[in-house]
CSV table of C-alpha atoms in Angstrom, one decimal:
chain,number,residue,atom,x,y,z
A,105,UNK,CA,-19.6,-164.4,120.4
A,106,UNK,CA,-22.8,-162.4,120.0
A,107,UNK,CA,-25.7,-163.3,117.6
A,108,UNK,CA,-24.6,-160.6,115.2
A,109,UNK,CA,-21.1,-162.0,115.1
A,110,UNK,CA,-22.2,-165.5,114.0
A,111,UNK,CA,-21.6,-166.4,110.4
A,112,UNK,CA,-24.7,-165.8,108.3
A,113,UNK,CA,-26.4,-163.8,111.0
A,114,UNK,CA,-28.9,-161.1,110.3
A,115,UNK,CA,-27.2,-157.7,110.0
A,116,UNK,CA,-29.7,-154.8,109.9
A,117,UNK,CA,-28.8,-151.9,107.6
A,118,UNK,CA,-29.9,-148.2,108.1
A,119,UNK,CA,-33.1,-147.2,106.2
A,120,UNK,CA,-32.6,-145.2,103.0
A,121,UNK,CA,-33.4,-142.0,104.9
A,122,UNK,CA,-30.0,-142.3,106.7
A,123,UNK,CA,-27.4,-139.9,105.6
A,124,UNK,CA,-24.4,-138.2,107.2
A,125,UNK,CA,-25.3,-135.1,109.2
A,126,UNK,CA,-22.3,-133.3,107.9
A,127,UNK,CA,-20.2,-133.7,104.7
A,128,UNK,CA,-16.8,-134.8,106.1
A,129,UNK,CA,-14.7,-133.7,103.2
A,130,UNK,CA,-14.6,-129.9,103.9
A,131,UNK,CA,-13.7,-130.7,107.6
A,132,UNK,CA,-10.6,-132.7,106.8
A,133,UNK,CA,-7.2,-131.0,107.5
A,134,UNK,CA,-4.6,-130.7,104.9
A,135,UNK,CA,-2.3,-133.7,104.4
A,136,UNK,CA,0.7,-131.5,105.4
A,137,UNK,CA,1.0,-128.7,107.9
A,138,UNK,CA,0.1,-125.4,106.3
A,139,UNK,CA,3.0,-123.1,105.8
A,140,UNK,CA,3.4,-119.5,104.6
A,141,UNK,CA,7.0,-118.4,105.3
A,142,UNK,CA,9.3,-119.4,102.5
A,143,UNK,CA,6.4,-119.9,100.0
A,144,UNK,CA,5.0,-117.6,97.3
A,145,UNK,CA,2.1,-116.7,99.6
A,146,UNK,CA,4.6,-114.9,101.9
A,147,UNK,CA,4.9,-112.2,99.3
A,148,UNK,CA,1.4,-111.0,100.0
A,149,UNK,CA,1.9,-110.7,103.8
A,150,UNK,CA,1.6,-107.3,105.4
A,151,UNK,CA,5.0,-105.9,106.3
A,152,UNK,CA,3.8,-104.1,109.4
A,153,UNK,CA,2.2,-107.3,110.8
A,154,UNK,CA,5.4,-109.3,110.1
A,155,UNK,CA,7.5,-106.8,112.0
A,156,UNK,CA,5.0,-106.7,114.9
A,157,UNK,CA,5.1,-110.5,115.1
A,158,UNK,CA,8.9,-110.4,115.0
A,159,UNK,CA,9.1,-108.0,118.0
A,160,UNK,CA,6.8,-110.2,120.0
A,161,UNK,CA,8.8,-113.3,119.2
A,162,UNK,CA,12.1,-111.8,120.2
A,163,UNK,CA,10.7,-110.5,123.5
A,164,UNK,CA,8.9,-113.8,124.0
A,165,UNK,CA,12.2,-115.8,123.7
A,166,UNK,CA,13.9,-113.4,126.2
A,167,UNK,CA,10.9,-113.7,128.5
A,168,UNK,CA,11.1,-117.5,128.5
A,169,UNK,CA,14.8,-117.3,129.2
A,170,UNK,CA,14.5,-114.8,132.1
A,171,UNK,CA,11.6,-116.8,133.7
A,172,UNK,CA,13.6,-120.0,133.5
A,173,UNK,CA,16.5,-118.2,135.2
A,174,UNK,CA,14.3,-116.9,137.9
A,175,UNK,CA,13.2,-120.5,138.6
A,176,UNK,CA,16.7,-121.6,139.0
A,177,UNK,CA,17.3,-118.7,141.4
A,178,UNK,CA,14.3,-119.8,143.5
A,179,UNK,CA,12.1,-116.8,142.6
A,180,UNK,CA,9.6,-119.1,140.9
A,181,UNK,CA,8.4,-122.4,142.3
A,182,UNK,CA,8.1,-123.8,138.7
A,183,UNK,CA,8.1,-122.5,135.2
A,184,UNK,CA,6.8,-124.5,132.1
A,185,UNK,CA,8.9,-122.8,129.3
A,186,UNK,CA,7.3,-122.2,125.9
A,187,UNK,CA,10.7,-121.7,124.2
A,188,UNK,CA,10.4,-123.0,120.6
A,189,UNK,CA,6.6,-122.5,120.8
A,190,UNK,CA,6.6,-118.7,120.7
A,191,UNK,CA,5.0,-118.5,117.3
A,192,UNK,CA,1.9,-120.3,118.6
A,193,UNK,CA,1.8,-118.1,121.8
A,194,UNK,CA,2.1,-114.8,119.9
A,195,UNK,CA,-0.2,-115.7,117.1
A,196,UNK,CA,-3.0,-116.8,119.5
A,197,UNK,CA,-2.8,-113.5,121.4
A,198,UNK,CA,-2.7,-111.3,118.2
A,199,UNK,CA,-5.5,-113.2,116.5
A,200,UNK,CA,-8.1,-112.0,119.1
A,201,UNK,CA,-9.9,-108.7,119.3
A,202,UNK,CA,-10.1,-106.8,122.6
A,203,UNK,CA,-13.5,-108.1,123.6
A,204,UNK,CA,-12.5,-111.8,123.0
A,205,UNK,CA,-11.4,-114.2,125.7
A,206,UNK,CA,-8.2,-116.2,125.9
A,207,UNK,CA,-8.2,-119.5,127.9
A,208,UNK,CA,-4.6,-120.5,128.5
A,209,UNK,CA,-2.9,-123.6,130.0
A,210,UNK,CA,-0.1,-123.4,132.5
A,211,UNK,CA,2.5,-123.2,129.6
A,212,UNK,CA,0.8,-120.2,128.0
A,213,UNK,CA,2.0,-117.3,130.1
A,214,UNK,CA,3.7,-115.8,127.0
A,215,UNK,CA,0.4,-115.8,125.2
A,216,UNK,CA,-1.1,-113.8,128.2
A,217,UNK,CA,1.8,-111.4,128.1
A,218,UNK,CA,1.5,-110.9,124.4
A,219,UNK,CA,-2.1,-110.1,124.9
A,220,UNK,CA,-1.0,-107.2,127.2
A,221,UNK,CA,-0.8,-108.7,130.7
A,222,UNK,CA,2.0,-107.5,133.0
A,223,UNK,CA,4.8,-110.2,132.9
A,224,UNK,CA,5.0,-110.1,136.7
A,225,UNK,CA,1.2,-110.7,137.0
A,226,UNK,CA,1.5,-113.6,134.5
A,227,UNK,CA,4.1,-115.3,136.8
A,228,UNK,CA,2.5,-114.6,140.1
A,229,UNK,CA,0.6,-117.9,140.2
A,230,UNK,CA,3.8,-119.9,139.4
A,231,UNK,CA,5.5,-117.9,142.2
A,232,UNK,CA,2.9,-119.1,144.7
A,233,UNK,CA,1.9,-115.6,145.8
A,234,UNK,CA,-1.7,-115.5,144.7
A,235,UNK,CA,-4.6,-117.4,143.3
A,236,UNK,CA,-4.2,-116.1,139.7
A,237,UNK,CA,-2.2,-112.9,139.9
A,238,UNK,CA,-4.5,-110.8,137.7
A,239,UNK,CA,-8.2,-110.0,137.2
A,240,UNK,CA,-9.4,-112.4,134.5
A,241,UNK,CA,-12.4,-110.2,133.6
A,242,UNK,CA,-10.3,-107.0,133.2
A,243,UNK,CA,-7.9,-108.7,130.9
A,244,UNK,CA,-10.3,-111.2,129.2
A,245,UNK,CA,-7.8,-113.9,130.1
A,246,UNK,CA,-9.0,-116.9,132.1
A,247,UNK,CA,-6.7,-118.1,134.9
A,248,UNK,CA,-3.7,-120.2,133.9
A,249,UNK,CA,-5.0,-123.8,134.1
A,250,UNK,CA,-2.8,-126.5,135.5
A,251,UNK,CA,-5.2,-129.4,135.4
A,252,UNK,CA,-5.1,-130.7,131.8
A,253,UNK,CA,-7.9,-129.5,129.5
A,254,UNK,CA,-10.3,-128.3,132.2
A,255,UNK,CA,-10.2,-124.9,130.7
A,256,UNK,CA,-11.8,-126.2,127.4
A,257,UNK,CA,-15.3,-126.7,128.7
A,258,UNK,CA,-15.0,-123.3,130.5
A,259,UNK,CA,-14.2,-121.7,127.1
A,260,UNK,CA,-17.2,-123.3,125.5
A,261,UNK,CA,-19.5,-122.3,128.3
A,262,UNK,CA,-18.4,-118.7,128.1
A,263,UNK,CA,-18.6,-118.6,124.3
A,264,UNK,CA,-22.0,-120.2,124.3
A,265,UNK,CA,-23.3,-117.8,126.9
A,266,UNK,CA,-21.9,-114.8,125.0
A,267,UNK,CA,-23.7,-116.0,121.9
A,268,UNK,CA,-27.0,-116.4,123.7
A,269,UNK,CA,-26.6,-112.8,125.0
A,270,UNK,CA,-25.8,-111.5,121.6
A,271,UNK,CA,-22.3,-110.4,122.6
A,272,UNK,CA,-19.6,-110.2,120.0
A,273,UNK,CA,-17.2,-112.5,121.8
A,274,UNK,CA,-15.0,-115.4,120.6
A,275,UNK,CA,-13.1,-117.6,123.0
A,276,UNK,CA,-9.7,-119.1,122.1
A,277,UNK,CA,-8.7,-122.1,124.2
A,278,UNK,CA,-5.1,-123.4,124.2
A,279,UNK,CA,-4.1,-126.9,125.1
A,280,UNK,CA,-1.2,-129.3,124.7
A,281,UNK,CA,-1.1,-132.6,122.8
A,282,UNK,CA,-1.3,-134.4,126.2
A,283,UNK,CA,-4.6,-132.6,127.0
A,284,UNK,CA,-6.3,-134.1,124.0
A,285,UNK,CA,-6.3,-137.5,125.8
A,286,UNK,CA,-8.5,-136.0,128.6
A,287,UNK,CA,-12.3,-136.4,128.8
A,288,UNK,CA,-12.6,-132.7,129.1
A,289,UNK,CA,-11.3,-132.3,125.5
A,290,UNK,CA,-14.0,-134.6,124.2
A,291,UNK,CA,-16.8,-133.0,126.1
A,292,UNK,CA,-15.7,-129.5,125.1
A,293,UNK,CA,-15.4,-130.2,121.4
A,294,UNK,CA,-18.7,-132.2,121.4
A,295,UNK,CA,-20.7,-129.4,123.1
A,296,UNK,CA,-19.0,-126.7,121.0
A,297,UNK,CA,-19.9,-128.4,117.8
A,298,UNK,CA,-23.5,-129.2,118.8
A,299,UNK,CA,-24.1,-125.6,120.0
A,300,UNK,CA,-22.0,-124.1,117.2
A,301,UNK,CA,-20.3,-122.1,119.9
A,302,UNK,CA,-17.9,-119.3,118.8
A,303,UNK,CA,-14.8,-120.9,120.2
A,304,UNK,CA,-11.4,-121.9,118.6
A,305,UNK,CA,-9.3,-124.8,120.0
A,306,UNK,CA,-5.6,-124.5,119.5
A,307,UNK,CA,-3.6,-127.7,120.2
A,308,UNK,CA,0.1,-127.1,120.5
A,309,UNK,CA,1.5,-130.4,119.5
A,310,UNK,CA,5.0,-130.1,120.9
A,311,UNK,CA,5.7,-133.8,120.6
A,312,UNK,CA,5.5,-134.9,124.3
A,313,UNK,CA,3.1,-135.0,127.1
A,314,UNK,CA,5.9,-134.6,129.7
A,315,UNK,CA,7.8,-137.8,128.7
A,316,UNK,CA,5.0,-139.5,126.7
A,317,UNK,CA,5.4,-139.2,122.9
A,318,UNK,CA,2.4,-138.5,120.7
A,319,UNK,CA,2.5,-142.0,119.2
A,320,UNK,CA,1.6,-143.5,122.6
A,321,UNK,CA,-1.4,-141.3,123.0
A,322,UNK,CA,-3.3,-141.6,119.7
A,323,UNK,CA,-3.4,-143.6,116.5
A,324,UNK,CA,-5.2,-140.8,114.6
A,325,UNK,CA,-3.5,-139.5,111.4
A,326,UNK,CA,-3.2,-136.2,113.2
A,327,UNK,CA,-4.8,-134.4,116.1
A,328,UNK,CA,-6.6,-132.2,113.6
A,329,UNK,CA,-8.3,-135.2,112.2
A,330,UNK,CA,-10.2,-135.6,115.5
A,331,UNK,CA,-12.3,-132.5,114.6
A,332,UNK,CA,-14.2,-134.5,111.9
A,333,UNK,CA,-15.7,-136.8,114.5
A,334,UNK,CA,-17.3,-133.8,116.2
A,335,UNK,CA,-18.5,-132.1,113.1
A,336,UNK,CA,-16.1,-129.1,113.0
A,337,UNK,CA,-13.2,-128.2,110.6
A,338,UNK,CA,-9.7,-129.4,111.5
A,339,UNK,CA,-6.7,-127.3,110.5
A,340,UNK,CA,-3.1,-128.5,110.5
A,341,UNK,CA,-0.5,-125.8,110.6
A,342,UNK,CA,3.3,-125.5,111.0
A,343,UNK,CA,3.4,-124.2,114.6
A,344,UNK,CA,6.8,-122.6,114.1
A,345,UNK,CA,5.6,-120.5,111.1
A,346,UNK,CA,4.2,-117.5,113.0
A,347,UNK,CA,2.6,-116.1,109.8
A,348,UNK,CA,0.8,-119.4,109.0
A,349,UNK,CA,-0.4,-119.8,112.6
A,350,UNK,CA,-1.6,-116.2,112.7
A,351,UNK,CA,-3.5,-116.6,109.4
A,352,UNK,CA,-5.2,-119.9,110.4
A,353,UNK,CA,-6.2,-118.6,113.8
A,354,UNK,CA,-7.4,-115.3,112.4
A,355,UNK,CA,-9.6,-117.2,109.9
A,356,UNK,CA,-10.9,-119.5,112.6
A,357,UNK,CA,-11.8,-116.6,114.9
A,358,UNK,CA,-13.5,-114.8,112.0
A,359,UNK,CA,-15.5,-117.9,111.2
A,360,UNK,CA,-16.6,-118.3,114.8
A,361,UNK,CA,-17.6,-114.6,115.1
A,362,UNK,CA,-19.7,-114.9,111.9
A,363,UNK,CA,-21.6,-117.8,113.3
A,364,UNK,CA,-19.7,-120.6,111.6
A,365,UNK,CA,-19.0,-122.5,114.8
A,366,UNK,CA,-15.8,-123.9,116.3
A,367,UNK,CA,-12.6,-125.0,114.7
A,368,UNK,CA,-9.9,-127.3,115.9
A,369,UNK,CA,-6.4,-126.1,115.0
A,370,UNK,CA,-3.3,-128.4,115.5
A,371,UNK,CA,0.0,-126.5,115.4
A,372,UNK,CA,2.9,-128.8,115.0
A,373,UNK,CA,5.8,-127.4,117.1
A,374,UNK,CA,8.5,-128.5,119.6
A,375,UNK,CA,9.2,-127.9,123.2
A,376,UNK,CA,12.9,-126.9,123.2
A,377,UNK,CA,13.3,-126.9,127.0
A,378,UNK,CA,12.3,-129.6,129.5
A,379,UNK,CA,8.7,-129.9,130.5
A,380,UNK,CA,9.5,-127.9,133.6
A,381,UNK,CA,12.5,-127.2,135.8
A,382,UNK,CA,11.6,-130.5,137.6
A,383,UNK,CA,11.9,-132.6,134.4
A,384,UNK,CA,15.0,-134.3,132.9
A,385,UNK,CA,14.2,-134.4,129.2
A,386,UNK,CA,17.4,-136.3,128.4
A,387,UNK,CA,15.7,-139.4,129.7
A,388,UNK,CA,13.2,-139.6,126.8
A,389,UNK,CA,14.7,-137.6,123.9
A,390,UNK,CA,18.0,-137.2,122.3
A,391,UNK,CA,20.0,-134.0,121.8
A,392,UNK,CA,20.2,-134.8,118.1
A,393,UNK,CA,16.4,-134.5,117.9
A,394,UNK,CA,16.4,-131.2,119.7
A,395,UNK,CA,19.1,-129.9,117.4
A,396,UNK,CA,17.0,-130.8,114.4
A,397,UNK,CA,14.2,-128.7,115.7
A,398,UNK,CA,16.6,-125.8,116.4
A,399,UNK,CA,17.0,-125.7,112.7
A,400,UNK,CA,13.3,-124.9,112.4
A,401,UNK,CA,13.3,-122.1,115.0
A,402,UNK,CA,10.3,-119.7,114.7
A,403,UNK,CA,12.5,-116.6,115.1
A,404,UNK,CA,15.0,-117.7,112.5
A,405,UNK,CA,12.3,-118.6,110.0
A,406,UNK,CA,10.7,-115.1,110.3
A,407,UNK,CA,14.1,-113.4,110.2
A,408,UNK,CA,14.9,-115.1,107.0
A,409,UNK,CA,11.7,-114.0,105.4
A,410,UNK,CA,12.1,-110.4,106.6
A,411,UNK,CA,15.7,-110.3,105.4
A,412,UNK,CA,14.9,-111.5,102.0
A,413,UNK,CA,12.2,-108.8,101.7
A,414,UNK,CA,14.6,-106.2,102.9
A,415,UNK,CA,12.4,-105.4,105.9
A,416,UNK,CA,15.0,-106.3,108.5
A,417,UNK,CA,18.3,-104.6,109.0
A,418,UNK,CA,20.8,-104.7,111.9
A,419,UNK,CA,19.3,-101.6,113.4
A,420,UNK,CA,15.8,-103.2,113.7
A,421,UNK,CA,17.3,-106.3,115.1
A,422,UNK,CA,19.3,-104.4,117.7
A,423,UNK,CA,16.3,-102.3,118.7
A,424,UNK,CA,14.1,-105.3,119.2
A,425,UNK,CA,16.8,-107.1,121.3
A,426,UNK,CA,17.3,-104.0,123.4
A,427,UNK,CA,13.6,-103.8,124.1
A,428,UNK,CA,13.7,-107.5,125.1
A,429,UNK,CA,16.5,-106.8,127.5
A,430,UNK,CA,14.7,-103.9,129.1
A,431,UNK,CA,11.7,-106.1,129.5
A,432,UNK,CA,13.8,-108.9,131.1
A,433,UNK,CA,15.6,-106.4,133.4
A,434,UNK,CA,12.3,-105.0,134.6
A,435,UNK,CA,10.9,-108.4,135.2
A,436,UNK,CA,14.1,-109.5,137.0
A,437,UNK,CA,14.1,-106.4,139.2
A,438,UNK,CA,10.4,-106.7,140.2
A,439,UNK,CA,10.5,-110.4,140.7
A,440,UNK,CA,13.5,-110.0,143.1
A,441,UNK,CA,11.3,-107.9,145.4
A,442,UNK,CA,9.5,-109.8,148.2
A,443,UNK,CA,5.9,-108.7,147.9
A,444,UNK,CA,3.9,-108.1,151.1
A,445,UNK,CA,1.7,-111.2,151.6
A,446,UNK,CA,-1.3,-111.7,153.9
A,447,UNK,CA,-1.8,-115.4,154.7
A,448,UNK,CA,-5.6,-114.6,155.0
A,449,UNK,CA,-5.7,-114.1,151.3
A,450,UNK,CA,-5.8,-117.8,151.0
A,451,UNK,CA,-9.6,-117.5,151.6
A,452,UNK,CA,-10.2,-114.5,149.4
A,453,UNK,CA,-12.0,-115.0,146.1
A,454,UNK,CA,-12.5,-118.7,146.5
A,455,UNK,CA,-16.3,-118.2,146.7
A,456,UNK,CA,-18.4,-115.1,146.6
A,457,UNK,CA,-19.8,-116.1,150.0
A,458,UNK,CA,-17.5,-118.3,152.1
A,459,UNK,CA,-18.7,-121.7,153.1
A,460,UNK,CA,-18.8,-122.9,156.7
A,461,UNK,CA,-15.7,-125.0,156.1
A,462,UNK,CA,-13.8,-122.0,154.8
A,463,UNK,CA,-14.9,-119.8,157.7
A,464,UNK,CA,-13.8,-122.5,160.1
A,465,UNK,CA,-10.4,-122.8,158.4
A,466,UNK,CA,-9.9,-119.1,158.3
A,467,UNK,CA,-10.5,-118.8,162.0
A,468,UNK,CA,-8.0,-121.6,162.7
A,469,UNK,CA,-5.4,-119.8,160.7
A,470,UNK,CA,-6.2,-116.4,162.3
A,471,UNK,CA,-5.7,-118.0,165.7
A,472,UNK,CA,-2.4,-119.6,164.7
A,473,UNK,CA,-1.1,-116.2,163.3
A,474,UNK,CA,-2.1,-114.5,166.5
A,475,UNK,CA,-0.3,-117.1,168.6
A,476,UNK,CA,2.8,-116.8,166.5
A,477,UNK,CA,2.8,-113.0,166.8
A,478,UNK,CA,2.5,-113.2,170.6
A,479,UNK,CA,5.4,-115.7,170.7
A,480,UNK,CA,7.7,-113.7,168.4
A,481,UNK,CA,8.9,-111.1,171.0
A,482,UNK,CA,9.9,-113.9,173.4
A,483,UNK,CA,11.7,-115.7,170.7
A,484,UNK,CA,13.7,-112.7,169.7
A,485,UNK,CA,14.5,-111.9,173.4
A,486,UNK,CA,15.8,-115.5,173.9
A,487,UNK,CA,17.9,-115.3,170.8
A,488,UNK,CA,19.5,-112.0,171.9
A,489,UNK,CA,20.5,-113.6,175.2
């Protein structure tokens, strides 16, 4: 027991000049996830935008299915599916302008594709062929990040640097609910708020960090409530309502661009598939739970809205599905081709100037490759005999 814990001990109080640095009330998220589809607000939505979102959702679902099949066929080493989370992926990509940056996690290949990246390039890292598979600067998409939440400080750094340079750039960083338990999450949000960096944090709360449910990670009322502790607004949105997610993210991006600082958005969604192809989700969740979320499918929600507004007819549905099949067929055909690989590429683009250790390792590999090439003819000759 310390002195201050003893009964009747002296407890100092702050002087009268103390006051909160920020009024917390405007920063608090809504009590319930924000929704648009199925409400009166949906009537004011732009029809063209809804149809564009619908096309991306349909192609996104097919993309997830095809990538999962390629994993089972051995064409991908691993694939973290975002099936069921397509609304978050698509909305994140479409909320950004061309000059903005997207910072995805390993599950966000669909967001990169929706932003315009070649689907094959988006999967190259997961295939094990290349460091990233695309030029981040060309596409304004940071490398897919496997370590949890380490992309968040990078996003803050880029956004802060852009602001110092006077560049009109906003960074949108995506992370799962599991990533909010990492120290990088805290550091990124703290720096972003103090610097008022033009960055938006999108947390896709899909219920589980692999097999760990959210209740075992945090006792906060919601992940969006964590924003108040850093001095930024927190928004809670239905992550399967693509119109709502797009609206909230667009508003957060606009606010950041205008100098209003960062926003933390929690999108409540659900991971329909297992964590990856190496995960057995039946060990920690029931099929009944999954079926409940299937009733809140993001594609079905938007289809219902479009149908009620007479914006969707069978011909539009058929056209979008045919486009999705063409995309899947092209992805399948190109992923089934073995690309020419140079083992020496392991040392390319690691550093602008190779370290002594890398040069030494490169020479070792070069010698091993040369020895293997010399031994190959003799091995073939012996096999023919």
